[in-house]
Amino acid sequence: MSLTIIKPGLLTTVQDLGRCGYQQQGVVASGAMDSYALRTANLLTANPQGSAALEMTMWGPTIQFEQDMLIAICGAPFEPKVNGKTVPLWRPVLVQAGEIMEFGSCSSGARAYLAVAGGVDVPLVLGSRSTYLRAQIGGFEGRALAAGDVIPVGKAANLAVSYMASLWQELDAKPFSAASWFVGERNRPAYRGDPVIRFMRGREYHQFTEGSREEFVSHRFRVSSQSDRMGYRLEGPEMQRESQIEQLSSAVVFGTVQVPPDGSPIILMADRQTVGGYPRIAQVASADLSVLAQVRPGDWMRFEEISLQEAERIYQSVEQSFGRLEQAIGFYLKQGGL
């Protein structure tokens, strides 16, 4: 089972939920920028939530399916097409062997995930198949995908094979067959332009001037073109500290907001370093990381402060909702409902 890359798109890599457990040795976690979309796409193809998939950015690839495959595409609206027909998102889709799927640019957002039943089966590196581009490890030869790459796919779960048989009944002469049911907007992250990103105060929040703390929540920031999977550099009010206190480097995580000496905040993302020495003004709430992942360079955003307790409550609510979604998807797959 395999996929052949005809055109790679702007930046297409193999990602799963990340290389966890090695940050104390300085190994970057990487993984999907929008983990909610990745997890959902895997559920729709009867994969474990953390299975490897293709992460596409801004402009998607062109892919040939070498065998019949059950797929799902979740995340930003790329409007993929097969034989000129648009493939719907956020639902299981059976694509026939030999068909070619073309992704254009996304109309909003930044990233989408193509999951295939069986998962992308590249070698594990330190327990993960995620690509870390700067160190050239993981994924497909440690790099972004290129034209001519043949991407191996693992064995589909029995549930996926059974559901593919039900979709076959609807194929007729069509190049693909999509389920009639899908993951509705209520069960997706609140993707939107000009998002409000919730945060808790960082460890060095108190070091910033009162004026800077007020501007951090009252002004909008624009994501700079100097942004990537490692971090988003923000353009807006400069954050000033009361005094330039030297500090030791300490651990940072996905969503940590650091402020370098020039005063422009940087939000650390999936390919962040493991430690940092800049003061941390904020920490983005985990529940908003998937929304943040869909912000593209040039987009605007603003921050809203919440308490740690509120962030925990929101996170638990999101995970409980995801658990119900997992049960619902499992039910439909088992019933063979179209």
Coordinates of C-alpha atoms in Angstrom, one line a residue:
M1 CA 0.0 0.0 0.0
S2 CA 1.4 3.4 -1.0
L3 CA 0.8 7.0 -2.0
T4 CA 2.9 8.6 -4.8
I5 CA 3.6 12.3 -4.6
I6 CA 3.2 14.0 -8.0
K7 CA 3.6 17.5 -6.7
P8 CA 4.6 18.2 -3.1
G9 CA 2.7 21.4 -2.4
L10 CA 4.2 24.3 -0.4
L11 CA 5.2 22.2 2.6
T12 CA 3.9 18.7 3.1
T13 CA 5.4 16.5 5.9
V14 CA 4.6 13.3 7.8
Q15 CA 3.4 14.1 11.3
D16 CA 1.9 12.3 14.3
L17 CA 1.3 13.5 17.8
G18 CA 5.0 14.1 18.4
R19 CA 8.2 12.7 19.8
C20 CA 7.4 12.7 23.5
G21 CA 9.7 11.9 26.4
Y22 CA 13.0 13.1 25.1
Q23 CA 13.0 16.9 25.7
Q24 CA 15.3 16.4 28.8
Q25 CA 17.9 15.2 26.3
G26 CA 17.2 18.3 24.0
V27 CA 15.2 16.4 21.4
V28 CA 12.4 18.5 19.9
A29 CA 8.9 17.1 20.2
S30 CA 7.6 18.2 16.7
G31 CA 4.2 16.6 15.8
A32 CA 1.1 18.0 14.2
M33 CA 0.5 21.7 14.5
D34 CA -3.3 21.0 14.7
S35 CA -3.5 17.9 16.8
Y36 CA -7.3 18.0 16.9
A37 CA -7.6 17.8 13.1
L38 CA -5.0 15.0 13.0
R39 CA -6.8 13.0 15.7
T40 CA -10.2 13.4 14.1
A41 CA -8.9 12.3 10.6
N42 CA -7.4 9.2 12.2
L43 CA -10.7 8.3 13.9
L44 CA -12.5 8.6 10.6
T45 CA -10.2 6.0 9.1
A46 CA -10.3 3.7 12.1
N47 CA -6.7 4.4 13.0
P48 CA -5.3 5.0 16.5
Q49 CA -5.6 8.7 17.2
G50 CA -1.8 9.2 17.1
S51 CA -1.2 7.5 13.7
A52 CA 1.1 9.3 11.2
A53 CA -0.6 11.4 8.5
L54 CA 0.3 14.0 5.9
E55 CA 0.3 17.6 7.1
M56 CA -0.1 20.1 4.3
T57 CA 0.5 23.8 4.6
M58 CA -1.2 26.6 2.7
W59 CA -0.9 25.0 -0.7
G60 CA -1.5 21.2 -0.9
P61 CA 0.1 18.4 -2.9
T62 CA -1.0 16.3 -5.8
I63 CA -1.2 12.6 -4.8
Q64 CA -1.8 9.3 -6.7
F65 CA -3.5 6.5 -4.8
E66 CA -1.8 3.2 -5.8
Q67 CA -4.5 1.1 -4.1
D68 CA -8.1 1.5 -3.0
M69 CA -7.9 3.5 0.2
L70 CA -10.1 4.9 2.9
I71 CA -9.0 8.4 3.7
A72 CA -10.2 11.5 5.7
I73 CA -9.1 15.1 5.4
C74 CA -9.5 17.4 8.3
G75 CA -8.4 21.0 9.1
A76 CA -8.3 24.0 6.8
P77 CA -10.6 24.0 3.7
F78 CA -8.2 23.0 0.8
E79 CA -11.0 21.8 -1.5
P80 CA -9.2 18.7 -2.8
K81 CA -10.5 17.3 -6.2
V82 CA -10.4 14.0 -8.0
N83 CA -11.3 14.2 -11.7
G84 CA -12.6 17.7 -11.2
K85 CA -15.0 16.6 -8.4
T86 CA -14.5 18.1 -4.9
V87 CA -13.8 15.7 -2.2
P88 CA -15.7 16.6 1.0
L89 CA -13.8 17.1 4.3
W90 CA -14.3 15.8 7.8
R91 CA -15.7 12.4 6.7
P92 CA -14.5 9.0 5.5
V93 CA -13.9 8.8 1.7
L94 CA -13.1 5.7 -0.4
V95 CA -10.7 6.6 -3.3
Q96 CA -10.2 4.1 -6.1
A97 CA -6.8 2.8 -7.1
G98 CA -5.0 4.9 -9.7
E99 CA -7.0 8.1 -9.0
I100 CA -5.1 11.4 -8.6
M101 CA -6.1 13.9 -5.9
E102 CA -5.2 17.5 -6.4
F103 CA -5.1 20.0 -3.5
G104 CA -5.0 23.7 -4.3
S105 CA -4.6 26.5 -1.8
C106 CA -6.8 26.8 1.3
S107 CA -9.4 29.5 1.3
S108 CA -8.8 30.2 5.0
G109 CA -6.7 28.7 7.7
A110 CA -3.3 27.2 7.1
R111 CA -3.1 23.4 7.5
A112 CA -5.0 20.2 6.8
Y113 CA -4.3 16.5 7.5
L114 CA -4.7 13.6 5.1
A115 CA -5.1 10.4 7.1
V116 CA -5.2 7.0 5.4
A117 CA -6.5 3.7 6.9
G118 CA -3.4 1.9 8.2
G119 CA -1.5 5.2 8.8
V120 CA 1.6 6.5 7.0
D121 CA 4.1 3.7 7.7
V122 CA 7.5 5.4 7.7
P123 CA 10.1 4.2 10.2
L124 CA 9.9 5.2 13.9
V125 CA 12.6 7.5 15.2
L126 CA 12.6 7.7 19.0
G127 CA 9.0 6.4 19.1
S128 CA 7.5 8.8 16.6
R129 CA 7.1 9.2 12.8
S130 CA 7.0 13.0 13.0
T131 CA 9.3 15.0 10.8
Y132 CA 11.7 17.5 12.4
L133 CA 13.0 19.4 9.5
R134 CA 15.9 21.3 11.2
A135 CA 17.5 18.1 12.4
Q136 CA 16.4 16.1 9.4
I137 CA 15.0 13.2 11.5
G138 CA 11.7 11.3 11.3
G139 CA 9.1 11.4 8.7
F140 CA 10.1 10.6 5.1
E141 CA 13.9 10.8 5.1
G142 CA 13.8 13.6 7.6
R143 CA 12.5 16.1 5.0
A144 CA 9.5 17.7 3.4
L145 CA 7.9 15.5 0.7
A146 CA 9.1 15.9 -2.9
A147 CA 7.8 14.9 -6.3
G148 CA 8.3 11.2 -7.0
D149 CA 8.3 10.1 -3.3
V150 CA 6.4 6.9 -2.7
I151 CA 4.9 7.0 0.8
P152 CA 4.3 3.6 2.4
V153 CA 0.9 2.9 4.1
G154 CA 0.3 0.4 6.8
K155 CA -2.3 -2.3 7.0
A156 CA -5.8 -1.0 7.5
A157 CA -7.8 -2.1 10.5
N158 CA -10.6 -4.7 10.0
L159 CA -13.1 -2.0 10.8
A160 CA -11.8 0.2 8.0
V161 CA -11.8 -2.7 5.5
S162 CA -15.4 -3.4 6.5
Y163 CA -16.4 0.2 6.0
M164 CA -14.7 0.4 2.7
A165 CA -16.9 -2.5 1.5
S166 CA -20.0 -0.5 2.3
L167 CA -18.7 2.5 0.5
W168 CA -17.9 0.4 -2.6
Q169 CA -21.7 -0.1 -3.0
E170 CA -22.0 3.6 -3.7
L171 CA -19.1 3.9 -6.1
D172 CA -20.8 3.1 -9.5
A173 CA -18.5 4.8 -12.0
K174 CA -17.3 7.5 -9.6
P175 CA -13.6 8.0 -8.7
F176 CA -14.5 8.1 -5.0
S177 CA -17.3 7.5 -2.6
A178 CA -17.9 9.7 0.5
A179 CA -19.9 8.9 3.6
S180 CA -23.1 11.0 4.0
W181 CA -22.3 11.6 7.6
F182 CA -19.5 13.9 8.8
V183 CA -18.1 15.8 11.8
G184 CA -20.1 18.9 12.1
E185 CA -18.8 22.4 13.1
R186 CA -20.0 21.9 16.7
N187 CA -17.3 19.2 17.0
R188 CA -14.5 21.1 15.4
P189 CA -12.2 23.8 16.8
A190 CA -13.6 27.3 16.4
Y191 CA -11.5 28.1 13.4
R192 CA -12.0 31.8 12.4
G193 CA -10.3 34.8 11.1
D194 CA -9.0 37.2 13.7
P195 CA -9.2 34.6 16.5
V196 CA -9.2 35.4 20.2
I197 CA -6.5 33.2 21.9
R198 CA -6.9 32.5 25.6
F199 CA -3.8 32.5 27.8
M200 CA -2.6 32.2 31.4
R201 CA 0.0 34.5 32.8
G202 CA 3.6 33.3 32.2
R203 CA 6.3 32.9 34.9
E204 CA 7.8 36.3 34.1
Y205 CA 4.5 38.2 33.5
H206 CA 5.1 40.4 36.5
Q207 CA 8.4 41.6 35.0
F208 CA 6.6 43.5 32.3
T209 CA 5.4 47.1 32.7
E210 CA 1.7 47.7 33.5
G211 CA 1.3 49.4 30.2
S212 CA 2.7 46.4 28.3
R213 CA 0.4 44.0 30.2
E214 CA -2.6 46.1 29.3
E215 CA -1.5 46.4 25.6
F216 CA -1.1 42.6 25.5
V217 CA -4.8 42.1 25.9
S218 CA -6.2 45.3 24.4
H219 CA -4.4 45.4 21.1
R220 CA -4.4 43.0 18.1
F221 CA -1.2 41.4 16.9
R222 CA -0.4 40.3 13.4
V223 CA 1.5 37.1 12.6
S224 CA 4.8 38.0 10.9
S225 CA 6.0 36.5 7.6
Q226 CA 9.0 35.4 9.8
S227 CA 6.9 32.6 11.3
D228 CA 7.0 28.8 10.8
R229 CA 6.5 25.5 12.7
M230 CA 9.0 26.6 15.3
G231 CA 7.3 29.8 16.3
Y232 CA 5.0 32.7 15.3
R233 CA 6.7 36.1 15.6
L234 CA 4.0 38.8 16.3
E235 CA 3.9 42.4 15.1
G236 CA 2.2 44.9 17.4
P237 CA 2.9 46.8 20.6
E238 CA 6.4 46.2 21.9
M239 CA 6.4 44.5 25.3
Q240 CA 8.6 46.3 27.8
R241 CA 10.0 45.0 31.1
E242 CA 10.5 47.1 34.2
S243 CA 14.2 46.1 34.2
Q244 CA 16.4 43.9 32.0
I245 CA 16.9 41.0 34.5
E246 CA 19.1 38.2 33.3
Q247 CA 17.6 34.8 33.7
L248 CA 18.6 31.2 33.3
S249 CA 17.1 29.2 30.4
S250 CA 14.2 27.1 31.5
A251 CA 11.7 24.7 29.9
V252 CA 9.2 25.9 27.3
V253 CA 6.2 24.1 25.7
F254 CA 3.8 24.5 22.8
G255 CA 2.1 27.8 23.2
T256 CA 4.7 29.5 25.4
V257 CA 4.8 33.2 24.6
Q258 CA 8.4 34.6 24.9
V259 CA 9.5 38.2 24.5
P260 CA 13.0 38.7 23.2
P261 CA 14.9 42.0 23.7
D262 CA 13.2 43.7 20.7
G263 CA 9.8 43.5 22.5
S264 CA 8.0 41.5 19.8
P265 CA 6.4 38.4 21.3
I266 CA 7.1 35.0 19.8
I267 CA 4.6 32.1 20.3
L268 CA 6.4 28.8 20.4
M269 CA 4.8 26.1 18.2
A270 CA 5.2 22.4 17.4
D271 CA 8.9 22.5 16.4
R272 CA 9.9 24.7 19.4
Q273 CA 13.2 24.4 21.1
T274 CA 13.2 22.5 24.5
V275 CA 14.4 25.4 26.6
G276 CA 14.5 29.2 26.3
G277 CA 16.0 32.1 28.0
Y278 CA 13.6 34.9 27.1
P279 CA 11.0 36.0 29.6
R280 CA 7.6 34.3 29.3
I281 CA 4.7 36.7 29.3
A282 CA 2.0 34.1 28.7
Q283 CA 1.1 30.5 28.0
V284 CA -1.6 29.8 25.5
A285 CA -4.4 27.5 26.8
S286 CA -4.1 24.0 25.4
A287 CA -7.6 24.1 24.1
D288 CA -6.8 27.0 21.7
L289 CA -3.6 25.5 20.2
S290 CA -5.4 24.0 17.2
V291 CA -7.1 27.3 16.5
L292 CA -3.7 29.0 16.8
A293 CA -2.2 26.4 14.3
Q294 CA -4.6 27.6 11.6
V295 CA -3.5 31.3 11.8
R296 CA -1.4 32.1 8.8
P297 CA 1.3 34.9 8.3
G298 CA -0.5 38.2 7.8
D299 CA -3.5 37.2 9.9
W300 CA -4.5 39.2 13.0
M301 CA -5.2 37.8 16.5
R302 CA -5.7 39.0 20.0
F303 CA -5.3 37.6 23.5
E304 CA -7.7 37.1 26.3
E305 CA -6.5 36.2 29.8
I306 CA -8.1 33.3 31.7
S307 CA -7.2 31.6 35.0
L308 CA -5.4 28.2 35.2
Q309 CA -8.6 26.7 36.6
E310 CA -10.6 28.0 33.7
A311 CA -8.1 26.6 31.2
E312 CA -8.2 23.2 32.9
R313 CA -12.0 23.3 32.8
I314 CA -12.1 24.2 29.1
Y315 CA -9.5 21.5 28.3
Q316 CA -11.5 18.8 30.1
S317 CA -14.7 19.9 28.3
V318 CA -12.9 19.7 24.9
E319 CA -11.6 16.2 25.7
Q320 CA -15.0 15.0 27.0
S321 CA -16.5 16.2 23.8
F322 CA -13.8 14.5 21.7
G323 CA -14.5 11.3 23.6
R324 CA -18.2 11.5 22.6
L325 CA -17.1 12.2 19.0
E326 CA -14.9 9.1 19.1
Q327 CA -17.8 6.9 20.2
A328 CA -20.1 8.4 17.5
I329 CA -17.6 7.8 14.8
G330 CA -17.0 4.2 16.0
F331 CA -20.7 3.6 15.9
Y332 CA -21.1 4.8 12.4
L333 CA -18.1 2.8 11.1
K334 CA -19.4 -0.4 12.8
Q335 CA -22.9 0.1 11.4
G336 CA -21.5 0.7 7.9
G337 CA -23.8 3.8 7.7
L338 CA -23.4 5.8 4.6

